[in-house]
Tab-separated table of C-alpha atoms and ligand atoms in Angstrom:
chain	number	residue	atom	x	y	z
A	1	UNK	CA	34.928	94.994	-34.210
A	2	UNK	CA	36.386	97.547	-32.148
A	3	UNK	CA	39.608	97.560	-34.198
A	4	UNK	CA	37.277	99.436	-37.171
A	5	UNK	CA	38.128	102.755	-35.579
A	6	UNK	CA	41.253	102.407	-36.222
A	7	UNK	CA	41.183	100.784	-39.423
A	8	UNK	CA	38.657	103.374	-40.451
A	9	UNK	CA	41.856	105.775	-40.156
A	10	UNK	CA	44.185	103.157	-42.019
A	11	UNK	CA	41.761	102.908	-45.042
A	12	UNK	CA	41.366	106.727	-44.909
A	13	UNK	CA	45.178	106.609	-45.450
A	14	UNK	CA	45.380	104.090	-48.176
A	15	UNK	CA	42.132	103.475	-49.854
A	16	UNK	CA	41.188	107.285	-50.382
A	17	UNK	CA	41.268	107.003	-54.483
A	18	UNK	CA	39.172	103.941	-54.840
A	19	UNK	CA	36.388	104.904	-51.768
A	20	UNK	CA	36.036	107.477	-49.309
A	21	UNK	CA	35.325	105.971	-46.036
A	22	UNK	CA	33.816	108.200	-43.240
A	23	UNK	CA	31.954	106.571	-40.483
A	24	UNK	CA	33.056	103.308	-38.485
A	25	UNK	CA	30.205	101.524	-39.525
A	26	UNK	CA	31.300	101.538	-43.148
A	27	UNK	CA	34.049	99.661	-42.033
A	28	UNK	CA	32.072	97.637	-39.979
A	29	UNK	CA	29.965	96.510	-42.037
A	30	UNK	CA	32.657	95.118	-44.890
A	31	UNK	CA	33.665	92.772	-41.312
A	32	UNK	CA	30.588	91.197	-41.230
A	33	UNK	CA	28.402	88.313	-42.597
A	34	UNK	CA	28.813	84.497	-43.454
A	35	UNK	CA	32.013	85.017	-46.557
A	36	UNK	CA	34.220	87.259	-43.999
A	37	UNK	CA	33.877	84.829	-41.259
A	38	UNK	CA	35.100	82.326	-43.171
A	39	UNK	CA	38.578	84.867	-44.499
A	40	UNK	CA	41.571	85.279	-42.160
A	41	UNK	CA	41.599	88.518	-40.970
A	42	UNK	CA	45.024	89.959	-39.127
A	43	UNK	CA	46.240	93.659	-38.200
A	44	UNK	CA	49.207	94.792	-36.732
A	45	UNK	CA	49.279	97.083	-33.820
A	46	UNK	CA	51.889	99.541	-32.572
A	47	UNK	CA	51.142	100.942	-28.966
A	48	UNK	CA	47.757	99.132	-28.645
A	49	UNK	CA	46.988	100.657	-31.868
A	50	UNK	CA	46.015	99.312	-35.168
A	51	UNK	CA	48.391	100.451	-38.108
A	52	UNK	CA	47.878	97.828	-40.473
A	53	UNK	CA	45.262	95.011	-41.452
A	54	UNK	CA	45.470	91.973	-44.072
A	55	UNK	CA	42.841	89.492	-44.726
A	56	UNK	CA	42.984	86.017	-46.653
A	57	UNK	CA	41.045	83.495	-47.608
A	58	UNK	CA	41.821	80.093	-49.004
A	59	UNK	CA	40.842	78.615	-52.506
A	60	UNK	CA	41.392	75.428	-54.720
A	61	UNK	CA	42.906	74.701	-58.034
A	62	UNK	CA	42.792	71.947	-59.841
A	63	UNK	CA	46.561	72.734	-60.712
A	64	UNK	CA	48.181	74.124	-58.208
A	65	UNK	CA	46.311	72.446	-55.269
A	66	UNK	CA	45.101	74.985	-51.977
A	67	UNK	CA	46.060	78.302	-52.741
A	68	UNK	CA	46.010	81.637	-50.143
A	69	UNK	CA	44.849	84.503	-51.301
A	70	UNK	CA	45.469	88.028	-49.883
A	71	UNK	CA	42.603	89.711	-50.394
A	72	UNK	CA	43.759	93.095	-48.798
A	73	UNK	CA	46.756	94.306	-47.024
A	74	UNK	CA	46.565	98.396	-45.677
A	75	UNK	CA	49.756	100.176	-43.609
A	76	UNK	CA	48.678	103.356	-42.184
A	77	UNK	CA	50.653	105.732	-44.642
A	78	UNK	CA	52.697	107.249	-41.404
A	79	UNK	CA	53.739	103.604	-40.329
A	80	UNK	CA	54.980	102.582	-44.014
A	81	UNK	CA	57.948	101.413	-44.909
A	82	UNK	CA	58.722	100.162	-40.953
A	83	UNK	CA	58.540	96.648	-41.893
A	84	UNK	CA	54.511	96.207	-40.567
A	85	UNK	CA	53.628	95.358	-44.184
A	86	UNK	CA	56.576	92.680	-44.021
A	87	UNK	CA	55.043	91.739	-40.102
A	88	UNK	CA	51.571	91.595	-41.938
A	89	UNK	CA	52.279	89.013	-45.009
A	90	UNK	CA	54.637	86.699	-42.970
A	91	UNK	CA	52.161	85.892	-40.334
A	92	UNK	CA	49.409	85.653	-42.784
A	93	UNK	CA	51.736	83.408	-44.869
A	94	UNK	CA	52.245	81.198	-41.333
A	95	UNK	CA	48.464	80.756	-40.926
A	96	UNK	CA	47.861	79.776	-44.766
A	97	UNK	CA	50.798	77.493	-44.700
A	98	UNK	CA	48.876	75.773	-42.127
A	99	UNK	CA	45.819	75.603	-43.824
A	100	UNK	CA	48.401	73.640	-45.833
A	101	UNK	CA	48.518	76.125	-49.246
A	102	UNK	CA	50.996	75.485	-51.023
A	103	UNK	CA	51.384	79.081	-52.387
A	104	UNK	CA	49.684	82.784	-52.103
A	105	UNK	CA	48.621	85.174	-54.333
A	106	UNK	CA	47.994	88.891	-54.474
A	107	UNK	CA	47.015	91.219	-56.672
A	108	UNK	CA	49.119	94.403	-56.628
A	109	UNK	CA	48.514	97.832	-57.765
A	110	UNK	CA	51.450	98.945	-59.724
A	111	UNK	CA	51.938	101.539	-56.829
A	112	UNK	CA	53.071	98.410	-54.332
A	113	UNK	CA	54.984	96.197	-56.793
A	114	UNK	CA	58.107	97.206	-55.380
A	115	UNK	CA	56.927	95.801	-51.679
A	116	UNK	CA	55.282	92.276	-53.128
A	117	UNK	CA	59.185	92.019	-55.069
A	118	UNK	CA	60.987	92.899	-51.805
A	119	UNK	CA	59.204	90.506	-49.449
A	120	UNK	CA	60.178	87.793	-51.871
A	121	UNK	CA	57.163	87.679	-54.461
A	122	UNK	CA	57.042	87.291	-58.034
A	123	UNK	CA	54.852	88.073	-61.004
A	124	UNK	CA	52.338	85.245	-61.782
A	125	UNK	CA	51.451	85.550	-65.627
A	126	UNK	CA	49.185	88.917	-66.278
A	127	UNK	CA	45.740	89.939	-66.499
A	128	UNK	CA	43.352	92.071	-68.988
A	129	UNK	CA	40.425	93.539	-68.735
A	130	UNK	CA	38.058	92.920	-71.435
A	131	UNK	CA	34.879	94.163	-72.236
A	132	UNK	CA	31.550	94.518	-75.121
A	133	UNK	CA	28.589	96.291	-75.755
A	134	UNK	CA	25.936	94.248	-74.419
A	135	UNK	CA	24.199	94.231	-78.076
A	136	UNK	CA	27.255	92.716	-79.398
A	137	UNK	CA	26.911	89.460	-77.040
A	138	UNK	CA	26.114	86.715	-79.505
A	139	UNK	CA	24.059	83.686	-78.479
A	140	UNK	CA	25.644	81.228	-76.231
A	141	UNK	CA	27.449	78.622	-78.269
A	142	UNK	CA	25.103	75.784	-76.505
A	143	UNK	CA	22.199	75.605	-74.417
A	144	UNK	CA	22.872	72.747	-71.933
A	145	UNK	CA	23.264	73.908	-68.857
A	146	UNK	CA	19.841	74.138	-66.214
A	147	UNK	CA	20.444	77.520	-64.649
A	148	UNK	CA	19.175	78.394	-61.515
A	149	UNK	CA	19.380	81.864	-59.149
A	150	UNK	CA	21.454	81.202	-55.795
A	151	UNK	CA	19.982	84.345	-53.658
A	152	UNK	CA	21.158	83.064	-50.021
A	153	UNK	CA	24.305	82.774	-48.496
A	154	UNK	CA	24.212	80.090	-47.217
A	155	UNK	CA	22.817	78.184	-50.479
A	156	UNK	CA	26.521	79.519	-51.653
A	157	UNK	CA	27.912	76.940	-54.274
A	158	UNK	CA	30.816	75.030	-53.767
A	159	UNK	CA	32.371	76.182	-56.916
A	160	UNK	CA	33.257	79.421	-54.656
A	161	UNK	CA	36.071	77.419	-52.908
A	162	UNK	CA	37.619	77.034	-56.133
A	163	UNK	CA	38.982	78.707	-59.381
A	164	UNK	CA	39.286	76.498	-62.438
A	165	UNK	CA	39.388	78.820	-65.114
A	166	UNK	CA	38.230	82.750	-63.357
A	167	UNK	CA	41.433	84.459	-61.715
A	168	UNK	CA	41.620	83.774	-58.145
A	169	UNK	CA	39.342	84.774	-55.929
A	170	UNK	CA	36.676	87.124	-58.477
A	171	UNK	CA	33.909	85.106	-58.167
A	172	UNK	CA	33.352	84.800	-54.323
A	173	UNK	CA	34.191	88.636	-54.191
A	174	UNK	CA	31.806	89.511	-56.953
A	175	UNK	CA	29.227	86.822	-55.244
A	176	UNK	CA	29.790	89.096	-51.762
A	177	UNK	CA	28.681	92.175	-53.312
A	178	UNK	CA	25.384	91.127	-55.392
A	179	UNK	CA	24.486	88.390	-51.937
A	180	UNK	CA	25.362	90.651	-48.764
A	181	UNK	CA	26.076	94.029	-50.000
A	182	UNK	CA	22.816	93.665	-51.716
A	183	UNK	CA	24.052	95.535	-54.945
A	184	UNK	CA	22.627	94.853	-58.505
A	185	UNK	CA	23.314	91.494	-59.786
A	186	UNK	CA	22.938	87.506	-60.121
A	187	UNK	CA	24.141	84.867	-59.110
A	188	UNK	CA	23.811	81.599	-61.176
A	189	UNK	CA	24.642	78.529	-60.857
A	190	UNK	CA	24.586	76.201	-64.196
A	191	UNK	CA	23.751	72.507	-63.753
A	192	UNK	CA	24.185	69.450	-66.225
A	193	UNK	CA	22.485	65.904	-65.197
A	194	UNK	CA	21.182	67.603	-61.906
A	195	UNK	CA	25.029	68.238	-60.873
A	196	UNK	CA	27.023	71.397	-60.288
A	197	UNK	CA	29.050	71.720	-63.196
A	198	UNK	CA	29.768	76.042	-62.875
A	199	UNK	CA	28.632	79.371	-61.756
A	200	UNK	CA	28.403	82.557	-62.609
A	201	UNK	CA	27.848	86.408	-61.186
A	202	UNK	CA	26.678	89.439	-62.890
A	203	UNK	CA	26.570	92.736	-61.082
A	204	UNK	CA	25.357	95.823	-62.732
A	205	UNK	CA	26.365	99.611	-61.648
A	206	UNK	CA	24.739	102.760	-61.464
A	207	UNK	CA	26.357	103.859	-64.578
A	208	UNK	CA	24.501	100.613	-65.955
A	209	UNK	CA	28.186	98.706	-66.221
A	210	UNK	CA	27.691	95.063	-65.796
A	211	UNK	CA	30.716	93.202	-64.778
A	212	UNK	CA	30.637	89.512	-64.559
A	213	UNK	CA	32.480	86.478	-63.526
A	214	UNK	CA	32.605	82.765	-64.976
A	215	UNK	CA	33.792	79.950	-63.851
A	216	UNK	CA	32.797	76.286	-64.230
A	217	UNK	CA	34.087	72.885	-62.267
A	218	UNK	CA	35.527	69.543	-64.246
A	219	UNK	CA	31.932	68.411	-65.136
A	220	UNK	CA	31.177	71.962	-66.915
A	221	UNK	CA	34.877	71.753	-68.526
A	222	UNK	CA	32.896	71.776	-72.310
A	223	UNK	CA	30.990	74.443	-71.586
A	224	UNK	CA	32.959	77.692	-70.529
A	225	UNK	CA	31.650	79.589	-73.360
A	226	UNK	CA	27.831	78.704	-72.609
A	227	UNK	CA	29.081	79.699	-68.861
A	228	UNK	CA	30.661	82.859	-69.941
A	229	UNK	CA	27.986	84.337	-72.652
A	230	UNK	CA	24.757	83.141	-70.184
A	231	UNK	CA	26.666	84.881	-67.264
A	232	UNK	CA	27.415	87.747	-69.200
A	233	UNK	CA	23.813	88.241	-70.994
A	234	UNK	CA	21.832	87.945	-67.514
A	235	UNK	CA	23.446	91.415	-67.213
A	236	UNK	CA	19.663	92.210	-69.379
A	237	UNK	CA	17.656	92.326	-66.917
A	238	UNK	CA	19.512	95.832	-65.595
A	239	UNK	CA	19.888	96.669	-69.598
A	240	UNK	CA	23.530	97.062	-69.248
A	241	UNK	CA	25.087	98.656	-71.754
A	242	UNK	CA	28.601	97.286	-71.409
A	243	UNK	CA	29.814	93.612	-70.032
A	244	UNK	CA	33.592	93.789	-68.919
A	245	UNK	CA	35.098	91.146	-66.775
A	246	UNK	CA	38.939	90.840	-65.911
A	247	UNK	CA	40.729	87.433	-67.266
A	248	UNK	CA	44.314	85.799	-66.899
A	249	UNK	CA	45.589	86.455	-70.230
A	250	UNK	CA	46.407	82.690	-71.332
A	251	UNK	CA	42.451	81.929	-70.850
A	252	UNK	CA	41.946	85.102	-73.480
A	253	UNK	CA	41.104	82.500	-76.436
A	254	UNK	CA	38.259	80.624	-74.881
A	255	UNK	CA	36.644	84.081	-74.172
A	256	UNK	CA	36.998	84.994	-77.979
A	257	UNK	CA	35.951	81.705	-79.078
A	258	UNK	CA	32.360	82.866	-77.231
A	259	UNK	CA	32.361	86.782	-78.199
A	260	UNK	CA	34.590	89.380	-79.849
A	261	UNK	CA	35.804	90.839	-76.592
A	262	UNK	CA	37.976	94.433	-76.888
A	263	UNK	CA	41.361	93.323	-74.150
A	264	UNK	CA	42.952	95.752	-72.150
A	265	UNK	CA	45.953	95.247	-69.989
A	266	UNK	CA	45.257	95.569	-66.504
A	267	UNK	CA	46.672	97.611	-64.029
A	268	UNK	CA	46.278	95.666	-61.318
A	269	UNK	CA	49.686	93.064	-61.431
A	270	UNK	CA	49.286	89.433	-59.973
A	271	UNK	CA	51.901	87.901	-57.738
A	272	UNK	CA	52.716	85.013	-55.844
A	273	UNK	CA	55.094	83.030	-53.483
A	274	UNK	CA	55.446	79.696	-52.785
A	275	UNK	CA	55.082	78.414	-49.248
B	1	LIG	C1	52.100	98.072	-49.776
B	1	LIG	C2	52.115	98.322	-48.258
B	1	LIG	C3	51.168	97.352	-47.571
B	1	LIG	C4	53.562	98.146	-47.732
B	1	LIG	O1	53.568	98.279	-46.323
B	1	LIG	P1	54.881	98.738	-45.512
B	1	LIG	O2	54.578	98.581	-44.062
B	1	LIG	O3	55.319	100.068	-45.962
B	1	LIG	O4	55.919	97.656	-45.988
B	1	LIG	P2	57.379	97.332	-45.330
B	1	LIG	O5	57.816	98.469	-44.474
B	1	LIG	O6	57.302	95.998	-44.666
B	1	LIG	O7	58.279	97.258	-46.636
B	1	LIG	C5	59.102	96.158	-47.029
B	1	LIG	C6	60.075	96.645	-48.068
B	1	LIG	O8	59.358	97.134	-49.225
B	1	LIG	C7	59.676	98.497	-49.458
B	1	LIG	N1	58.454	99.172	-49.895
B	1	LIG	C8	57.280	99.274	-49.246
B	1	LIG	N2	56.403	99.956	-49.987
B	1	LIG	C9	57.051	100.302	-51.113
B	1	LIG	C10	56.685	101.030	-52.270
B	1	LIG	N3	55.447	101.533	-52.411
B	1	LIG	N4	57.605	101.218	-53.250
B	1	LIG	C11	58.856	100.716	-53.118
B	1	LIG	N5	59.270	100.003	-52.047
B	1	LIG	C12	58.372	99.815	-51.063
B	1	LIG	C13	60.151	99.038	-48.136
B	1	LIG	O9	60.986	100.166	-48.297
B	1	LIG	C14	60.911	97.841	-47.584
B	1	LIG	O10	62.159	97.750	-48.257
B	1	LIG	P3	63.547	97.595	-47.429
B	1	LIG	O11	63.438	96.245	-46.765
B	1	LIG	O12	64.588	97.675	-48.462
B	1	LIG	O13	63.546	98.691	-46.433
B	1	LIG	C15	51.690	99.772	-47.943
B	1	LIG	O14	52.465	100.644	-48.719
B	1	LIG	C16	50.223	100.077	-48.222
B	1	LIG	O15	49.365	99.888	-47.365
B	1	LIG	N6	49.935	100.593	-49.429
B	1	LIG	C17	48.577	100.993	-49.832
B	1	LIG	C18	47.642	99.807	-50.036
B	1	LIG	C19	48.182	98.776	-50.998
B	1	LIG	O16	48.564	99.075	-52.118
B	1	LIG	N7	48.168	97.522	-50.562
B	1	LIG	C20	48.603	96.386	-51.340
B	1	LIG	C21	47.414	95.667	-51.851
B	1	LIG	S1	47.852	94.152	-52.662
């Protein structure tokens, strides 16, 4: 915890168009609670200070086995291209590798592309960012599932530890914000015969934006459009006006098959290396 200090100036460096951080205990605070505990959590120091930080966190697929994840990787802007961002993903690749994943995955603003492709990355299939009016959302396709609220962290599914069909790693960091960050939102999680067969997350914004995540295990394979409209319409009880989520593209025609979605590409760029 005393590292925040420093990393407060690191993020001030790197993260100033998404949030402005000002006081250590904003940083703090995203360092605490049961989900970071459980992510990886390196920085590199120069001089006893830090200049850079990356966390991880592991996940399963049913294809590709145990994947890492880099969650976040920040290089104080005056210690950049000195190889600490190079320092950063090697030893976080060492500790995933073993955790025995077999690759890891990042997702890169266009703005650090050029770093994931020097370091030996590539680009892992694309994403887009779709979105509706609330209004438009029709009914699910089928009404199967038992839903139920999870509203404690440590009630937290095991669907979290993996990503069947949502990209890699959404739904535990959407599931952070609504369960420790406290911000607008559900999480479900959608039963058939008693079992856990998905779960979803809804958060809602000021600007009454509700963005949502859905993802569902082998049992709930059938049901991904139930998953995805029921996730998507508990956005009601904020009256969203909009419900956007972000997708790989390949999955884009079992979202249409539930609602007619507008697509967007999306900025952000995914890549990956195999260990
Ligand atoms: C991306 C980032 C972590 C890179 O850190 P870094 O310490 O500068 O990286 P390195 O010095 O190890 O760079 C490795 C190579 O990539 C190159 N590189 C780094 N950033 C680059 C960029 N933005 N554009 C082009 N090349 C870049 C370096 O020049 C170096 O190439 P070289 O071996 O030919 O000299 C850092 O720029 C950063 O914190 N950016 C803001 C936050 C961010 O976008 N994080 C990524 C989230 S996924």
């Amino acid at each position: 915890m005393r590292d925040c200090a420093d990393i407060l100036t690191v993020y001030q460096t790197t993260r100033w168009l998404q949030k402005k951080y000002i006081t250590v205990e904003e940083v703090k605070e995203e360092h605490r609670g049961l989900f970071f505990r459980r992510w990886g959590w390196l920085v590199a120091e120069i001089d006893e200070k830090v200049v850079g930080e990356t966390t991880v966190r592991l996940e399963r697929n049913p294809v590709s086995g145990r994947i890492g994840i880099v969650r976040t990787m920040d290089v104080d802007v005056r210690h950049q291209k000195k190889g600490v961002g190079t320092s950063l993903a090697r030893a976080a690749e060492t500790i995933l590798r073993k955790r025995k994943a077999v690759r890891v995955v990042a997702d890169s603003p266009p703005e650090a592309y050029n770093f994931w492709m020097k370091i030996g990355y590539f680009a892992r299939g694309s994403l887009l960012d779709i979105s509706i009016k609330r209004e438009n959302l029709p009914e699910p396709p089928s009404k199967d599932f038992d839903i139920g609220d999870i509203e404690e962290v440590e009630r937290l599914p095991a669907s979290l530890k993996y990503s069947h069909m949502a990209h890699p790693g959404l739904l535990a960091e959407l599931a952070r914000d609504v369960l420790v960050f406290g911000e607008k939102g559900r999480v479900l999680e959608f039963r058939l015969d008693g079992k856990p067969a998905g779960t979803g997350v809804v958060k809602v914004d000021d600007q009454k934006r509700a963005y949502f995540v859905a993802d569902i295990n082998r049992r709930g394979k059938q049901h991904l459009g139930e998953a995805i409209v029921r996730t998507a319409r508990a956005s009601h009880r904020w009256r969203a006006t909009d419900v956007c989520t972000t997708i790989p593209k390949e999955r884009l025609t079992y979202y249409e098959e539930a609602a007619p979605w507008n697509a967007n590409p999306c900025r952000t760029i995914p890549v990956t290396r195999l260990l």
